[in-house]
Each structure stands twice: as structure tokens, then as C-alpha cells.
Amino acid sequence: MADAPMDPGEYAIQELGPEIRSIEDVDALRAILEAEEAGENRAGAKTIIESRIEKFTEDEESTGEIDPSEMTAAEVGNALQDVDDPEELERIRAAEEEGKNRDSVLTLVDNRLDSVRGSDAEAAEVVPPEEKHPDLDHPTADKRHVRALEEGTYADMWVYCETQAGDLIDVSLEMLGKARELMDDYNETYDADEKVVAVLVGDGVATHAETCIEHGADVVVHHEDPRLDRFRHEPYTRVFCDMARWGGDPGAGNPDPAAWRDYDEPRYVLFPATPNGRDLSAQVQAELDSGLASDCSGLYIENAVISNPAKTGGEDREFERVLHMKRPDFSGFEYSTILCLDNPSREFHPQGASVIPGSFEVPDPEPEREGEVVEHEFELDEEWFRVEVEAFDRLEGGVDLTGHEVIVALGRGIGDDPTRGMELGLELVDAFEDAALGISRGIVTSSYEFEGHVEEYAAEERQIGETGQEVEPDLYVAAGISGAIQHKVGMDESDTIVAVNTDPEADVRDFSDYFIEGDLFEVLPRLVEALEAGKLDAAAVADGGETG
């Protein structure tokens, strides 16, 4: 192995890409990769280096026999895309087992084998798990096996509108507004007349029907039962799925007649990515034998051309009316777009997503809108209520960080003195006329000990990010926050972002308007002083100058 021509640890991730563009020697690039792995071992840096390696090994690997022992896992994965011969894939697998025997590489080969073998749609026989493994005692043996429909009919976008303590929560209205926008474009693009259907489940939820219609719904389907006054997993799932099938038998395509619908199941379904919404979405989509993209922040509908043999039967195929579901990637560097597609042997509907609260605007209500209200009737089994909640406490109010002109957000940077850090954040909040204090998930999950007078500000209800609130203030001050993508999605629509961090290479710097390299325990008091004196110059502070 050649010596590394550079030390990747000397460069920030955003600097590394341009720095290695002039290096075309694969051995040199592999040496740089080894240096990174032995040093800081940053996932983003390794991805950049591996991509560069792949660029110069692709032609060589496509024309010669693949030897996995000489390749990284990423290189193997890239090379496998051009291998369609199952025997060659078996050879590669055997070579990997005899050599490095990496689980990641074996998984890549197995996935490619499944894809290639799945391309013969006529030869592939779909066998239910009960028939394929009759010797196993399945934990769901006492439950009716639900299969995807065959040649089913689908229409409309359904939105589960969650209520809490009898009130319709904001994310329900956000989803209705987005659904209205999507289906208006859909109907124009595909010359269709499909609807937005709001789903309400609970006790007294019918009172929200008009609100749902005013915010975009064409139809409101509701189920009322005093026993459903609070969320319960099984009855809520059973009710929603019966609504979706409208009494039809999966696979038979025979929904009961209904004046407002003539299809087997919804085409699309949206759920809120709240604690209850996440639970319900996963169970409903599993019961309907389809897929789910969770914690999405972007949605659009368009056709998609797919070449994966497992989905197409061996040839490129254009899928129509596909819901593209955008969500933050777990890598922390980018977004992924999830598609729920049929394959040659089965259908996957409804296409489902859960939506991060705050991802979309609450639409202005249109009192003149008209819609249909449908009462769903379905007998609930007492067995579904076998678990009872004897007592519970309900938090009053809660914290809504949206709508403020300024948000001051604190992260793990307060760790040296958590109580003092929280006090400084609150002092900065008080220096503005309309401001609120938020926190990162790092504080929520930490073991920091706060004194009683600031302890309440470390509660999860103030969390900003993918699993918290999304805010769009005029000014966002991120103090001691590294800037992971999960936090970024909660605040990147802010007009002006000022970051305070001791690490000059923190990710938050990449999307900040002003970056102040410094200790928040020193910087925040200076910002407060400058605001009180009316002499704040954020640009000067960011450049290391004085605040006034």
C-alpha cells in the first residue's frame, strides 16, 4: 500500500473534497482512507474518499473479474450493480467468505442475488409464511393473515387528523393543507378527480369535521366511541383499517357500497410523526400489508422510472403517481427520498408517510368550502380494551416555540455548567421583545443536573429538530449546538442564523449566516450587554471584533 500523500485529519470535511480532486491514483486514495480510519474516522470524510476511489475503479471492475479481497465494501457494492449472473454472484460470495468474510459485503451480495433472481417474475412463486414454514409456531398464528390486494383499485389521499385532549393539533391542519396542494396538482397532472379524506377517531371528534373541511378536506370520515377518548393501539388500528377497506376482504376487492367511494383502499395515507401518530402509522401500514416512510419533511407526487429487477421484472419500468417522501438521512449529511413501489408479484398500497410537525404551513381556513361528512360504523371488540389506564396526569398547555421573532437554542455546549448555561440563554431571551428558549436533543437525552429554577427549561417539549418542533423565526441563535441534520431540519428556514461554538469545524457553521467562534459562557453575556446598550453588531462579533 502506498504512503498517503496527505493527512486527511488536517482538513475539515467540506475542505476534503476539493483537496483530493487532483488525486487519481487508487492506491494513494486507499492510503488516505486508511489514514482517516486510523485517525478521526469521520463518516462523512470516508464517504468522500470512497466515492473518489469508486470513480477510478468502476471501469476496471466492470471489465474484469471481481475480487472482493482487493476492494472496500463500497467498491464491491458499486461493482455488483453490473453483475446479473447468479453463478458469478455466488462465486463472489464464496470468495468473500474465504477472504475477509465481511458481513456488510455478504449482505450486499445476497441483496443483489435476491434482485437478480426476482427478475424472473413468472418463475417466482409467492408463498405465505404460514405455508412456507408450517413447522414454526408463528406469534401471529391466532391473527388473520392480511395480504396485499391483487389488482386492487386505489384513490384519494387520506390524512389521519390527531386530537389531543379533545383538540385538533396543528400538525393535522398542516397535513391537510399539504394534502390539498398535492391533490390539486395531482388532479391537474393526471386529469383525475381524487379527494383529500380526513380521518377522525375518538370521542366527540365529529365537532372538528367542519374545521377539517375548511383546511382542505373534501370528505371527513369519523368514528365515535366514548372508549376511544384517548389513544389506544389496537382499537384505533382496527378502526382505521376497517375504514380503509370499508368492510372489504383483502384480496377479494369487494368493499361495501359507499356513496362517497368506489375503490378498495386509499392511494396515499399521511399520519403525524407524533408519539401516537408514529405508533398508529406503523401498525396500520403493517396491517394493510404496505410500507411506511417515517418522519418526513417533504412530499411530492410524480412518475418514477425504476430499473431494479425485483421491482420491474427485468426491464426499466415507469411507475405512475408515486408519492415521493423526503426525510433526513440517518447519516446526518443529506436527505433520502423514499418510494413505496409495487413489484411483479404484489401491490403496495396505500403509500404511507408520517410527517414531522412544523414541516408545512397551516393553511388559512376557507369557511366557504363544502365537503361531505361520513360516520363510520364498526363494532369494537371488548377484548381490544383489555388494558385499562387507571389514572394519568395531563400536562396543561405545553410550550409552543413557533411564531416568535427570536429563538435562542442551547445545546451540549452548556455541559461545563448546565445551570449557568441555561441562565445565560434565558438572559439573552429576556433581552429581546419577542423571544423563546429552545434546546437540542443533546440536552434532552443528557444526564445534566439543573437547579430547580431552570430545570423546566430542559424538558423535551422545548426540543427543536426532527423529533421536536420546527421553527422559522426572524433570528435563530444556536449556542453550543453542533448542527446535526436532525437539528437542522427544525430550524433551517429561519431568516438569520447566528451560531456560537468553540469548534470552528462544527457542522452548524455551514448553514449559519454568522458564526462566532467562542465559548458561549463568554459570548452570550457580551451579546446581552450589546443588546441592552443598543449596539449589537453581529458581523463584528462573528469576525472576532467587539459587540458594540
Coordinates of C-alpha atoms in Angstrom, one line a residue:
M1 CA 0.0 0.0 0.0
A2 CA 1.3 3.4 -1.0
D3 CA 2.0 6.1 1.6
A4 CA -0.8 8.6 2.0
P5 CA 0.1 11.8 0.0
M6 CA -1.8 13.9 2.6
D7 CA -3.2 13.7 6.1
P8 CA -7.0 13.9 5.8
G9 CA -7.2 14.9 9.5
E10 CA -5.8 18.3 8.7
Y11 CA -8.9 19.2 6.6
A12 CA -12.5 19.9 7.5
I13 CA -15.0 17.6 5.7
Q14 CA -16.1 20.4 3.4
E15 CA -12.4 21.1 2.5
L16 CA -11.5 17.5 1.9
G17 CA -13.5 17.0 -1.4
P18 CA -11.7 19.8 -3.3
E19 CA -8.4 18.8 -1.8
I20 CA -8.4 15.2 -3.2
R21 CA -9.9 16.1 -6.7
S22 CA -6.4 16.1 -8.1
I23 CA -5.5 12.6 -6.8
E24 CA -6.3 9.9 -9.3
D25 CA -4.1 7.1 -8.0
V26 CA -6.4 4.5 -6.4
D27 CA -3.6 3.2 -4.1
A28 CA -2.9 6.7 -2.9
L29 CA -6.7 7.2 -2.3
R30 CA -6.9 4.0 -0.3
A31 CA -3.9 5.1 1.8
I32 CA -5.7 8.3 2.6
L33 CA -8.8 6.3 3.5
E34 CA -6.7 4.2 5.9
A35 CA -5.2 7.3 7.4
E36 CA -8.7 8.7 8.0
E37 CA -9.9 5.4 9.6
A38 CA -6.8 5.3 11.8
G39 CA -7.3 9.0 12.8
E40 CA -10.5 10.9 13.2
N41 CA -12.6 8.2 11.4
R42 CA -15.3 10.6 10.3
A43 CA -18.2 9.0 8.4
G44 CA -18.5 12.0 6.0
A45 CA -14.8 12.1 5.2
K46 CA -14.7 8.3 4.5
T47 CA -17.8 8.7 2.2
I48 CA -16.0 11.4 0.2
I49 CA -12.8 9.3 -0.2
E50 CA -14.6 6.1 -1.0
S51 CA -16.6 7.9 -3.7
R52 CA -13.3 9.1 -5.3
I53 CA -12.0 5.6 -5.2
E54 CA -15.1 4.2 -6.9
K55 CA -14.8 6.8 -9.7
F56 CA -11.4 5.3 -10.8
T57 CA -12.2 1.6 -10.1
E58 CA -15.6 1.4 -11.9
D59 CA -14.2 0.9 -15.4
E60 CA -11.6 -1.7 -14.2
E61 CA -14.2 -3.7 -12.2
S62 CA -16.8 -3.7 -15.0
T63 CA -14.4 -5.3 -17.4
G64 CA -12.6 -7.8 -15.2
E65 CA -13.4 -10.4 -12.6
I66 CA -14.4 -9.0 -9.2
D67 CA -12.0 -9.8 -6.4
P68 CA -13.7 -8.6 -3.2
S69 CA -10.5 -9.1 -1.2
E70 CA -8.9 -6.1 -3.0
M71 CA -11.9 -3.8 -2.6
T72 CA -13.7 -1.8 0.1
A73 CA -17.3 -2.6 0.8
A74 CA -18.4 0.5 -1.1
E75 CA -16.4 -0.7 -4.1
V76 CA -18.0 -4.1 -4.0
G77 CA -21.5 -2.6 -3.8
N78 CA -20.8 -0.4 -6.8
A79 CA -19.3 -3.3 -8.9
L80 CA -22.2 -5.6 -8.1
Q81 CA -24.7 -3.3 -9.9
D82 CA -23.3 -4.6 -13.2
V83 CA -23.5 -8.3 -12.3
D84 CA -26.6 -10.1 -13.4
D85 CA -25.3 -13.7 -13.4
P86 CA -26.4 -15.6 -10.2
E87 CA -23.4 -18.0 -10.7
E88 CA -20.9 -15.1 -10.7
L89 CA -22.6 -13.6 -7.7
E90 CA -22.3 -17.0 -5.9
R91 CA -18.5 -17.0 -6.8
I92 CA -18.0 -13.5 -5.4
R93 CA -19.8 -14.6 -2.2
A94 CA -17.6 -17.6 -1.8
A95 CA -14.5 -15.5 -2.4
E96 CA -15.6 -13.1 0.3
E97 CA -16.3 -15.9 2.8
E98 CA -12.8 -17.4 2.1
G99 CA -11.2 -14.0 2.4
K100 CA -12.2 -11.1 4.6
N101 CA -15.7 -12.5 5.3
R102 CA -17.3 -9.1 6.0
D103 CA -20.9 -9.2 7.0
S104 CA -21.6 -5.9 5.1
V105 CA -20.2 -7.4 1.8
L106 CA -22.1 -10.6 2.2
T107 CA -25.3 -8.7 2.7
L108 CA -24.6 -6.7 -0.5
V109 CA -24.1 -9.9 -2.5
D110 CA -27.2 -11.5 -1.0
N111 CA -29.3 -8.4 -1.8
R112 CA -28.1 -8.5 -5.4
L113 CA -28.8 -12.2 -5.7
D114 CA -32.4 -11.5 -4.5
S115 CA -32.8 -8.8 -7.0
V116 CA -31.5 -10.8 -9.9
R117 CA -33.4 -13.9 -9.1
G118 CA -36.5 -11.8 -8.5
S119 CA -36.3 -10.6 -12.2
D120 CA -38.0 -13.8 -13.4
A121 CA -41.5 -12.8 -12.4
E122 CA -43.2 -15.9 -13.8
A123 CA -40.9 -18.3 -12.0
A124 CA -41.1 -16.6 -8.7
E125 CA -43.9 -18.1 -6.5
V126 CA -45.1 -16.1 -3.6
V127 CA -45.7 -18.4 -0.6
P128 CA -47.4 -17.1 2.5
P129 CA -45.2 -17.5 5.6
E130 CA -47.7 -20.0 7.2
E131 CA -47.3 -22.3 4.2
K132 CA -43.6 -21.7 3.7
H133 CA -42.8 -22.5 7.4
P134 CA -45.5 -24.8 8.7
D135 CA -43.2 -26.2 11.3
L136 CA -42.9 -22.8 13.1
D137 CA -45.2 -21.6 15.8
H138 CA -45.8 -18.1 14.5
P139 CA -46.6 -15.5 17.1
T140 CA -49.3 -14.2 14.9
A141 CA -50.9 -17.6 14.3
D142 CA -54.1 -16.5 16.1
K143 CA -54.4 -13.5 13.8
R144 CA -55.9 -13.5 10.4
H145 CA -53.1 -13.1 7.8
V146 CA -53.6 -9.9 5.8
R147 CA -52.3 -9.9 2.3
A148 CA -51.9 -7.1 -0.3
L149 CA -54.7 -6.8 -2.8
E150 CA -54.4 -8.2 -6.2
E151 CA -55.3 -5.8 -9.0
G152 CA -56.9 -3.5 -6.4
T153 CA -58.3 -0.1 -7.0
Y154 CA -56.9 2.9 -5.2
A155 CA -57.8 6.6 -4.9
D156 CA -57.6 9.6 -2.7
M157 CA -55.2 10.9 -0.1
W158 CA -56.2 10.1 3.5
V159 CA -55.0 12.2 6.4
Y160 CA -55.2 11.0 10.0
C161 CA -56.1 14.1 12.0
E162 CA -55.0 13.5 15.5
T163 CA -56.7 15.1 18.5
Q164 CA -55.2 15.6 22.0
A165 CA -57.4 16.3 25.0
G166 CA -60.3 16.9 22.6
D167 CA -58.4 19.5 20.5
L168 CA -57.3 19.1 16.9
I169 CA -53.5 19.5 16.9
D170 CA -51.7 21.9 14.5
V171 CA -49.9 19.2 12.5
S172 CA -53.2 17.7 11.5
L173 CA -54.1 21.1 9.8
E174 CA -50.6 21.3 8.3
M175 CA -51.0 17.9 6.7
L176 CA -54.5 18.8 5.4
G177 CA -53.1 21.9 3.7
K178 CA -50.2 19.9 2.1
A179 CA -52.6 17.2 1.0
R180 CA -54.9 19.7 -0.6
E181 CA -51.9 21.2 -2.5
L182 CA -50.7 17.7 -3.6
M183 CA -54.1 16.5 -4.8
D184 CA -54.9 19.7 -6.6
D185 CA -51.7 19.3 -8.6
Y186 CA -52.3 15.5 -8.9
N187 CA -55.8 16.0 -10.4
E188 CA -54.5 18.5 -12.9
T189 CA -51.5 16.4 -13.9
Y190 CA -53.4 13.1 -14.3
D191 CA -56.8 14.5 -15.3
A192 CA -58.3 13.0 -12.2
D193 CA -60.9 13.9 -9.6
E194 CA -59.4 12.4 -6.4
K195 CA -60.1 13.7 -2.9
V196 CA -58.5 14.6 0.4
V197 CA -60.1 12.5 3.1
A198 CA -59.7 13.5 6.7
V199 CA -59.9 10.7 9.3
L200 CA -61.1 11.4 12.8
V201 CA -61.2 8.7 15.5
G202 CA -62.2 9.3 19.2
D203 CA -64.9 10.6 21.3
G204 CA -66.6 13.8 20.2
V205 CA -64.3 14.2 17.2
A206 CA -67.1 14.9 14.8
T207 CA -67.1 18.5 16.1
H208 CA -63.8 19.0 14.1
A209 CA -65.3 17.9 10.8
E210 CA -66.0 21.5 9.6
T211 CA -62.5 22.6 10.6
C212 CA -61.0 19.8 8.5
I213 CA -63.1 20.8 5.5
E214 CA -62.2 24.5 5.9
H215 CA -58.5 23.5 5.8
G216 CA -58.7 21.3 2.7
A217 CA -60.6 18.1 3.2
D218 CA -63.2 17.0 0.7
V219 CA -64.6 14.2 2.9
V220 CA -64.4 13.6 6.6
V221 CA -64.8 10.1 7.9
H222 CA -65.2 9.8 11.7
H223 CA -65.7 7.1 14.2
E224 CA -67.2 8.0 17.6
D225 CA -66.9 5.9 20.7
P226 CA -66.6 7.0 24.4
R227 CA -64.0 4.3 24.9
L228 CA -61.8 6.0 22.3
D229 CA -61.5 9.2 24.3
R230 CA -57.7 8.6 24.5
F231 CA -55.4 6.8 22.1
R232 CA -55.3 3.0 22.3
H233 CA -53.2 1.0 19.9
E234 CA -55.4 -1.9 18.9
P235 CA -58.9 -0.3 18.6
Y236 CA -57.5 2.7 16.7
T237 CA -55.6 0.5 14.3
R238 CA -58.7 -1.8 13.8
V239 CA -61.0 1.2 13.2
F240 CA -58.6 2.9 10.7
C241 CA -58.0 -0.3 8.7
D242 CA -61.7 -1.0 8.5
M243 CA -62.3 2.5 7.2
A244 CA -59.5 1.9 4.6
R245 CA -61.0 -1.4 3.4
W246 CA -64.6 -0.3 4.1
G247 CA -65.5 -3.8 5.2
G248 CA -63.8 -5.4 2.1
D249 CA -62.0 -8.6 2.3
P250 CA -58.3 -8.1 1.4
G251 CA -57.6 -9.7 -1.9
A252 CA -61.2 -10.0 -2.9
G253 CA -61.7 -6.4 -4.0
N254 CA -65.2 -6.2 -2.6
P255 CA -65.7 -3.1 -0.4
D256 CA -69.2 -2.4 0.8
P257 CA -71.1 0.0 -1.3
A258 CA -70.5 3.6 -0.2
A259 CA -71.9 6.7 -1.8
W260 CA -68.6 8.6 -1.5
R261 CA -66.1 6.0 -2.6
D262 CA -65.8 3.1 -5.0
Y263 CA -62.2 1.9 -4.5
D264 CA -60.6 -0.9 -2.4
E265 CA -58.1 1.1 -0.4
P266 CA -56.6 4.6 -0.2
R267 CA -53.9 5.5 -2.7
Y268 CA -51.9 7.5 -0.1
V269 CA -52.1 8.0 3.7
L270 CA -50.5 10.6 5.9
F271 CA -50.0 10.4 9.7
P272 CA -48.5 12.9 12.1
A273 CA -45.0 12.0 13.3
T274 CA -46.1 12.4 16.9
P275 CA -45.7 9.7 19.6
N276 CA -49.2 8.4 18.9
G277 CA -49.1 9.0 15.2
R278 CA -45.9 7.1 14.8
D279 CA -47.4 4.1 16.7
L280 CA -50.6 4.2 14.6
S281 CA -48.9 4.7 11.3
A282 CA -46.6 1.6 11.7
Q283 CA -49.4 -0.6 12.8
V284 CA -51.9 0.5 10.2
Q285 CA -49.4 0.1 7.3
A286 CA -48.3 -3.3 8.6
E287 CA -52.0 -4.4 8.8
L288 CA -52.7 -3.2 5.3
D289 CA -49.5 -5.0 4.1
S290 CA -47.8 -2.0 2.7
G291 CA -44.8 0.3 3.6
L292 CA -44.2 3.4 5.6
A293 CA -41.7 6.3 5.3
S294 CA -41.4 7.8 8.8
D295 CA -40.5 11.3 9.9
C296 CA -40.9 13.0 6.5
S297 CA -40.4 16.7 6.0
G298 CA -41.2 16.9 2.2
L299 CA -43.7 15.3 -0.1
Y300 CA -44.4 15.4 -3.9
I301 CA -46.1 13.2 -6.5
E302 CA -44.7 12.4 -9.9
N303 CA -43.8 9.4 -12.1
A304 CA -40.6 7.5 -11.5
V305 CA -38.5 5.2 -13.8
I306 CA -37.1 2.3 -11.9
S307 CA -34.6 -0.3 -13.1
N308 CA -34.4 -2.6 -10.1
P309 CA -35.2 -6.1 -11.4
A310 CA -37.0 -7.0 -8.2
K311 CA -39.5 -4.2 -8.8
T312 CA -39.8 -4.4 -12.6
G313 CA -39.4 -8.0 -13.7
G314 CA -36.1 -7.3 -15.5
E315 CA -36.8 -4.2 -17.6
D316 CA -36.9 -0.5 -16.8
R317 CA -40.4 0.5 -15.8
E318 CA -42.1 3.8 -15.3
F319 CA -44.3 3.9 -12.2
E320 CA -47.0 6.5 -12.2
R321 CA -48.4 8.6 -9.4
V322 CA -45.6 7.8 -7.0
L323 CA -45.6 9.7 -3.7
H324 CA -42.0 10.8 -3.1
M325 CA -41.4 11.0 0.6
K326 CA -38.4 13.1 1.7
R327 CA -36.8 12.6 5.1
P328 CA -33.5 13.4 6.9
D329 CA -31.0 10.6 6.3
F330 CA -29.6 8.8 9.3
S331 CA -26.1 9.6 8.0
G332 CA -26.6 13.1 9.2
F333 CA -25.4 14.6 5.9
E334 CA -28.2 14.6 3.5
Y335 CA -31.9 13.7 2.8
S336 CA -33.3 10.5 1.4
T337 CA -36.4 10.2 -0.8
I338 CA -38.4 7.0 0.0
L339 CA -40.7 5.4 -2.6
C340 CA -43.3 2.7 -2.0
L341 CA -43.5 0.7 -5.2
D342 CA -45.3 -2.4 -6.4
N343 CA -43.3 -5.4 -7.8
P344 CA -44.2 -8.1 -10.3
S345 CA -45.9 -10.3 -7.7
R346 CA -47.7 -7.9 -5.4
E347 CA -49.0 -4.4 -4.8
F348 CA -48.0 -2.0 -2.1
H349 CA -50.8 0.4 -1.2
P350 CA -51.5 2.7 0.5
Q351 CA -48.3 4.5 0.0
G352 CA -47.8 5.9 3.5
A353 CA -45.8 8.6 5.3
S354 CA -45.6 10.2 8.8
V355 CA -45.0 13.9 8.7
I356 CA -42.8 15.8 11.2
P357 CA -44.8 18.6 12.9
G358 CA -44.0 22.0 11.6
S359 CA -42.8 20.8 8.1
F360 CA -45.7 22.6 6.4
E361 CA -47.6 25.8 6.9
V362 CA -51.1 25.7 8.5
P363 CA -53.3 26.9 5.6
D364 CA -55.7 29.8 6.0
P365 CA -59.2 28.4 6.6
E366 CA -61.8 28.7 3.9
P367 CA -65.2 28.9 5.6
E368 CA -67.0 28.7 2.2
R369 CA -65.5 25.3 1.4
E370 CA -68.0 22.4 1.3
G371 CA -67.4 18.8 2.0
E372 CA -69.0 15.5 2.9
V373 CA -69.1 14.1 6.4
V374 CA -69.3 10.3 6.8
E375 CA -69.9 8.4 10.0
H376 CA -68.1 5.1 10.2
E377 CA -69.9 2.3 11.9
F378 CA -67.9 -0.6 13.2
E379 CA -68.4 -2.9 16.2
L380 CA -65.5 -2.7 18.7
D381 CA -64.4 -5.9 20.4
E382 CA -64.2 -5.6 24.2
E383 CA -61.0 -7.7 24.0
W384 CA -59.3 -4.7 22.4
F385 CA -59.8 -2.8 25.6
R386 CA -58.3 -5.4 27.9
V387 CA -55.7 -3.0 29.1
E388 CA -57.1 0.0 31.1
V389 CA -55.4 3.2 32.2
E390 CA -56.5 3.6 35.9
A391 CA -55.1 7.1 36.2
F392 CA -53.0 9.6 34.4
D393 CA -51.7 13.2 34.6
R394 CA -52.3 15.5 31.6
L395 CA -49.8 18.4 31.2
E396 CA -51.6 21.7 30.8
G397 CA -50.7 23.9 27.9
G398 CA -47.2 22.9 26.8
V399 CA -44.7 25.1 25.0
D400 CA -45.2 26.3 21.5
L401 CA -42.0 27.8 20.1
T402 CA -43.5 28.7 16.7
G403 CA -44.5 32.3 16.0
H404 CA -41.7 34.0 17.9
E405 CA -39.5 36.6 16.3
V406 CA -36.4 35.2 18.0
I407 CA -35.4 31.7 19.2
V408 CA -32.4 31.2 21.4
A409 CA -31.4 27.5 21.3
L410 CA -28.9 25.8 23.6
G411 CA -27.0 22.6 23.1
R412 CA -24.4 20.4 24.7
G413 CA -22.1 23.3 24.9
I414 CA -23.6 24.2 28.3
G415 CA -22.3 20.9 29.7
D416 CA -19.5 22.5 31.8
D417 CA -22.1 24.3 33.9
P418 CA -25.6 23.4 32.8
T419 CA -27.5 25.6 35.2
R420 CA -25.4 28.7 34.3
G421 CA -25.6 27.9 30.6
M422 CA -29.4 27.8 30.9
E423 CA -29.4 31.1 32.9
L424 CA -27.4 32.8 30.2
G425 CA -29.8 31.6 27.5
L426 CA -32.8 33.0 29.4
E427 CA -31.0 36.3 29.9
L428 CA -30.5 36.5 26.2
V429 CA -34.2 35.7 25.6
D430 CA -35.2 38.5 28.0
A431 CA -33.0 41.0 26.1
F432 CA -35.4 40.6 23.1
E433 CA -39.0 41.8 22.9
D434 CA -40.4 38.5 21.5
A435 CA -38.2 35.5 22.1
A436 CA -38.3 32.0 23.4
L437 CA -35.8 29.4 24.6
G438 CA -35.3 26.1 22.8
I439 CA -33.0 23.2 23.3
S440 CA -31.3 20.5 21.2
R441 CA -32.0 16.7 21.7
G442 CA -28.5 16.5 23.2
I443 CA -29.8 18.3 26.3
V444 CA -33.0 16.2 26.4
T445 CA -31.0 12.9 26.4
S446 CA -28.2 14.1 28.6
S447 CA -27.7 13.4 32.3
Y448 CA -27.1 17.1 33.1
E449 CA -28.3 18.2 36.6
F450 CA -30.1 21.5 36.6
E451 CA -31.0 23.6 39.7
G452 CA -34.8 23.8 40.3
H453 CA -35.3 27.3 38.9
V454 CA -34.2 26.3 35.4
E455 CA -35.0 22.6 35.4
E456 CA -38.3 23.1 33.5
Y457 CA -36.4 24.6 30.5
A458 CA -34.6 21.2 29.9
A459 CA -37.9 19.4 29.1
E460 CA -38.5 17.6 25.9
E461 CA -41.3 20.0 25.0
R462 CA -38.7 22.6 24.1
Q463 CA -36.7 20.4 21.8
I464 CA -36.1 21.7 18.3
G465 CA -35.4 19.3 15.4
E466 CA -36.5 16.2 13.6
T467 CA -38.3 14.7 16.7
G468 CA -39.2 18.1 18.2
Q469 CA -40.6 21.4 17.0
E470 CA -39.8 23.1 13.7
V471 CA -39.4 26.9 13.9
E472 CA -38.9 29.7 11.4
P473 CA -38.0 32.9 13.5
D474 CA -36.5 36.1 12.1
L475 CA -33.4 35.3 14.2
Y476 CA -32.2 32.0 15.4
V477 CA -29.3 31.9 17.9
A478 CA -27.7 28.4 18.2
A479 CA -25.4 28.4 21.2
G480 CA -23.3 25.3 21.8
I481 CA -25.1 23.3 19.1
S482 CA -23.0 21.1 16.7
G483 CA -25.6 21.3 13.9
A484 CA -26.5 17.7 13.1
I485 CA -29.1 17.2 10.3
Q486 CA -31.7 16.1 12.8
H487 CA -31.5 19.6 14.5
K488 CA -31.1 21.4 11.2
V489 CA -34.4 20.3 9.8
G490 CA -36.1 22.0 12.8
M491 CA -34.7 25.5 12.2
D492 CA -33.1 25.8 8.7
E493 CA -36.0 28.0 7.5
S494 CA -35.0 30.7 10.0
D495 CA -34.3 34.1 8.3
T496 CA -31.0 34.7 10.0
I497 CA -28.9 32.1 11.9
V498 CA -26.2 33.1 14.4
A499 CA -24.1 30.2 15.8
V500 CA -21.8 30.3 18.8
N501 CA -19.4 27.3 19.1
T502 CA -15.9 26.6 20.2
D503 CA -15.3 24.2 17.3
P504 CA -14.5 26.1 14.1
E505 CA -15.4 23.0 12.1
A506 CA -18.8 22.4 13.6
D507 CA -21.5 21.5 11.0
V508 CA -23.6 24.4 12.2
R509 CA -21.1 26.7 10.6
D510 CA -22.1 25.5 7.1
F511 CA -25.6 26.8 7.3
S512 CA -25.2 29.9 9.6
D513 CA -25.3 33.5 8.4
Y514 CA -22.9 34.5 11.3
F515 CA -20.5 32.1 13.1
I516 CA -19.0 33.2 16.4
E517 CA -16.0 31.0 17.4
G518 CA -16.0 31.2 21.1
D519 CA -17.3 29.9 24.4
L520 CA -21.0 30.6 24.9
F521 CA -20.3 31.3 28.6
E522 CA -18.2 34.3 27.4
V523 CA -20.1 35.2 24.2
L524 CA -23.7 35.3 25.5
P525 CA -23.1 37.8 28.2
R526 CA -21.5 40.1 25.6
L527 CA -24.5 39.7 23.3
V528 CA -26.8 40.6 26.2
E529 CA -24.7 43.7 27.1
A530 CA -24.7 44.8 23.5
L531 CA -28.5 44.4 23.1
E532 CA -29.2 46.3 26.3
A533 CA -26.9 49.1 25.1
G534 CA -28.4 49.0 21.6
K535 CA -25.0 48.5 20.0
L536 CA -25.1 44.9 18.7
D537 CA -23.0 44.2 15.6
A538 CA -23.3 40.5 14.9
A539 CA -20.9 40.7 11.9
A540 CA -18.2 42.3 14.1
V541 CA -18.7 39.6 16.8
A542 CA -18.5 36.9 14.1
D543 CA -15.2 38.3 12.9
G544 CA -13.8 38.4 16.4
G545 CA -14.5 42.1 16.9
E546 CA -16.3 43.9 19.6
T547 CA -20.1 43.7 20.1
G548 CA -20.6 47.4 20.1

